Amino acid sequence: MRNALKTLMFVSALSPSLISVALARLWDRGPTWDALWYALAGCVGILLIRYIIDALRWNGETFQVSLKKIEANDALMLGVIVTYFIPFIGKAADITVEVVLAILTLAGIALWMSSSILPNPVLRVLGYRFYKAETANGVVYTLITQRDLLDPKQVKTVKRISGSMLLEIV
């Protein structure tokens, strides 16, 4: 189940790209039903991210952690943000619902099988930061937190998102 949450959280990071498709459709064809559905799906995906974080806070497995090293892990976010603007390049002329569902399915499969994960720009807008964190016994995690971390000893209690991801509770 935890892998499903991780995958769902990061596939939903593509939600703003659906809003971009809606805007490109609106720009190209004027108000249409598919523009409305793309915008609605994008907004639902963004709300889903917030729901998943809240559900993890309330129901996630809590444990103590001792970190020996942390480093910022936001560098790859630029690549995800670029996908938000791709629909404007082609004005989304050939993008259909089936193509969008196929892309989201392929992204979901890739993220499900991956142990590392890209930072989520929507979470960044909500004030979360991403760190590569190494525990005292050498295990490396992606740590999501709402604080700027300078010292690994600042992190005491976390919730497990998946085998490779933690959410700090402050």
Short mmCIF file of C-alpha atoms in Angstrom, two decimals, residues 7-158:
data_model
loop_
_atom_site.label_atom_id
_atom_site.label_comp_id
_atom_site.label_asym_id
_atom_site.label_seq_id
_atom_site.Cartn_x
_atom_site.Cartn_y
_atom_site.Cartn_z
CA THR A 7 3.23 6.43 -6.85
CA LEU A 8 -0.09 8.26 -6.57
CA MET A 9 1.53 11.25 -4.91
CA PHE A 10 4.11 11.68 -7.64
CA VAL A 11 1.88 10.88 -10.61
CA SER A 12 -0.39 13.62 -9.28
CA ALA A 13 2.61 15.96 -9.57
CA LEU A 14 1.74 15.97 -13.27
CA SER A 15 -1.66 17.52 -12.47
CA PRO A 16 -0.56 21.07 -13.32
CA SER A 17 0.34 19.80 -16.80
CA LEU A 18 -3.34 18.85 -17.24
CA ILE A 19 -4.26 22.42 -16.34
CA SER A 20 -1.72 23.55 -18.95
CA VAL A 21 -3.42 21.33 -21.53
CA ALA A 22 -6.77 22.88 -20.56
CA LEU A 23 -5.37 26.39 -20.99
CA ALA A 24 -3.78 25.47 -24.33
CA ARG A 25 -7.09 23.99 -25.52
CA LEU A 26 -8.90 27.12 -24.37
CA TRP A 27 -6.38 29.27 -26.20
CA ASP A 28 -6.54 27.17 -29.38
CA ARG A 29 -10.25 26.25 -29.60
CA GLY A 30 -12.04 28.45 -27.11
CA PRO A 31 -14.21 27.04 -24.30
CA THR A 32 -14.81 23.32 -24.84
CA TRP A 33 -15.84 20.40 -22.67
CA ASP A 34 -12.43 18.74 -22.90
CA ALA A 35 -10.75 21.92 -21.67
CA LEU A 36 -13.09 21.84 -18.69
CA TRP A 37 -12.39 18.15 -18.00
CA TYR A 38 -8.62 18.63 -18.24
CA ALA A 39 -8.80 21.55 -15.82
CA LEU A 40 -11.04 19.58 -13.44
CA ALA A 41 -8.71 16.54 -13.50
CA GLY A 42 -5.71 18.80 -12.84
CA CYS A 43 -7.41 20.45 -9.86
CA VAL A 44 -8.47 17.07 -8.43
CA GLY A 45 -4.87 15.83 -8.74
CA ILE A 46 -3.55 18.84 -6.86
CA LEU A 47 -6.11 18.35 -4.08
CA LEU A 48 -5.20 14.66 -3.98
CA ILE A 49 -1.60 15.55 -3.05
CA ARG A 50 -2.84 17.50 -0.02
CA TYR A 51 -5.16 14.65 0.99
CA ILE A 52 -2.34 12.08 0.81
CA ILE A 53 -0.03 14.21 2.99
CA ASP A 54 -2.82 14.71 5.56
CA ALA A 55 -3.67 10.98 5.52
CA LEU A 56 0.00 10.14 6.13
CA ARG A 57 0.13 12.58 9.05
CA TRP A 58 -2.93 10.99 10.67
CA ASN A 59 -2.45 7.30 9.81
CA GLY A 60 1.18 6.82 8.79
CA GLU A 61 3.61 4.58 10.63
CA THR A 62 5.60 6.80 13.02
CA PHE A 63 9.13 5.99 14.11
CA GLN A 64 12.24 7.64 15.48
CA VAL A 65 15.16 8.17 13.16
CA SER A 66 18.78 9.19 13.62
CA LEU A 67 20.23 10.85 10.54
CA LYS A 68 23.93 11.34 9.98
CA LYS A 69 23.82 13.27 6.69
CA ILE A 70 21.31 15.32 4.68
CA GLU A 71 21.54 17.19 1.39
CA ALA A 72 19.00 19.14 -0.67
CA ASN A 73 17.36 17.11 -3.43
CA ASP A 74 15.46 19.76 -5.42
CA ALA A 75 17.66 19.84 -8.53
CA LEU A 76 15.48 17.56 -10.63
CA MET A 77 12.37 19.65 -10.01
CA LEU A 78 13.16 21.79 -13.05
CA GLY A 79 12.56 18.81 -15.34
CA VAL A 80 9.12 18.20 -13.88
CA ILE A 81 8.19 21.88 -14.10
CA VAL A 82 9.16 21.93 -17.79
CA THR A 83 6.46 19.31 -18.44
CA TYR A 84 3.89 21.90 -17.32
CA PHE A 85 4.76 24.06 -20.34
CA ILE A 86 4.97 21.36 -23.02
CA PRO A 87 1.27 21.72 -23.98
CA PHE A 88 1.83 25.36 -24.91
CA ILE A 89 4.65 24.44 -27.29
CA GLY A 90 2.32 22.42 -29.50
CA LYS A 91 -0.87 24.14 -28.30
CA ALA A 92 -2.02 20.62 -27.32
CA ALA A 93 -3.46 20.10 -30.80
CA ASP A 94 -2.86 16.33 -30.94
CA ILE A 95 -3.19 15.49 -27.25
CA THR A 96 -6.26 13.40 -26.53
CA VAL A 97 -7.63 12.01 -23.30
CA GLU A 98 -6.33 8.57 -24.31
CA VAL A 99 -2.80 9.93 -24.81
CA VAL A 100 -2.88 11.68 -21.42
CA LEU A 101 -4.12 8.49 -19.70
CA ALA A 102 -1.41 6.45 -21.43
CA ILE A 103 1.29 8.92 -20.32
CA LEU A 104 -0.01 8.90 -16.73
CA THR A 105 -0.15 5.09 -16.74
CA LEU A 106 3.43 4.79 -18.02
CA ALA A 107 4.61 7.36 -15.46
CA GLY A 108 2.78 5.45 -12.73
CA ILE A 109 4.41 2.15 -13.70
CA ALA A 110 7.86 3.75 -13.84
CA LEU A 111 7.39 5.41 -10.45
CA TRP A 112 5.99 2.22 -8.89
CA MET A 113 9.11 0.29 -9.90
CA SER A 114 11.55 3.06 -8.97
CA SER A 115 13.10 3.31 -5.54
CA SER A 116 14.07 6.94 -6.04
CA ILE A 117 11.56 9.61 -6.86
CA LEU A 118 11.54 13.05 -8.43
CA PRO A 119 10.72 16.04 -6.24
CA ASN A 120 7.11 17.18 -6.53
CA PRO A 121 6.71 20.87 -7.48
CA VAL A 122 3.16 20.97 -6.10
CA LEU A 123 4.48 19.91 -2.69
CA ARG A 124 7.18 22.57 -3.01
CA VAL A 125 4.50 25.22 -3.57
CA LEU A 126 2.78 23.90 -0.44
CA GLY A 127 6.01 24.59 1.48
CA TYR A 128 7.64 21.14 1.51
CA ARG A 129 11.31 20.55 0.78
CA PHE A 130 13.07 17.41 -0.40
CA TYR A 131 16.28 16.03 1.05
CA LYS A 132 18.45 13.01 0.50
CA ALA A 133 18.91 11.69 4.04
CA GLU A 134 21.29 8.99 5.23
CA THR A 135 20.68 7.19 8.52
CA ALA A 136 23.36 6.22 11.01
CA ASN A 137 23.38 2.66 9.63
CA GLY A 138 23.83 3.81 5.99
CA VAL A 139 20.26 3.57 4.63
CA VAL A 140 19.44 6.42 2.22
CA TYR A 141 15.91 7.91 2.09
CA THR A 142 14.16 10.77 0.39
CA LEU A 143 12.98 12.99 3.24
CA ILE A 144 10.07 15.39 2.76
CA THR A 145 9.77 18.16 5.34
CA GLN A 146 8.36 21.65 5.77
CA ARG A 147 11.57 22.98 7.34
CA ASP A 148 14.87 24.13 5.94
CA LEU A 149 17.28 21.59 7.40
CA LEU A 150 20.91 22.37 8.10
CA ASP A 151 21.65 19.77 10.76
CA PRO A 152 20.57 16.12 10.44
CA LYS A 153 20.05 15.97 14.21
CA GLN A 154 17.05 18.31 13.82
CA VAL A 155 14.99 15.38 12.48
CA LYS A 156 13.61 13.14 15.22
CA THR A 157 10.23 11.67 14.22
CA VAL A 158 9.12 10.67 10.72
#
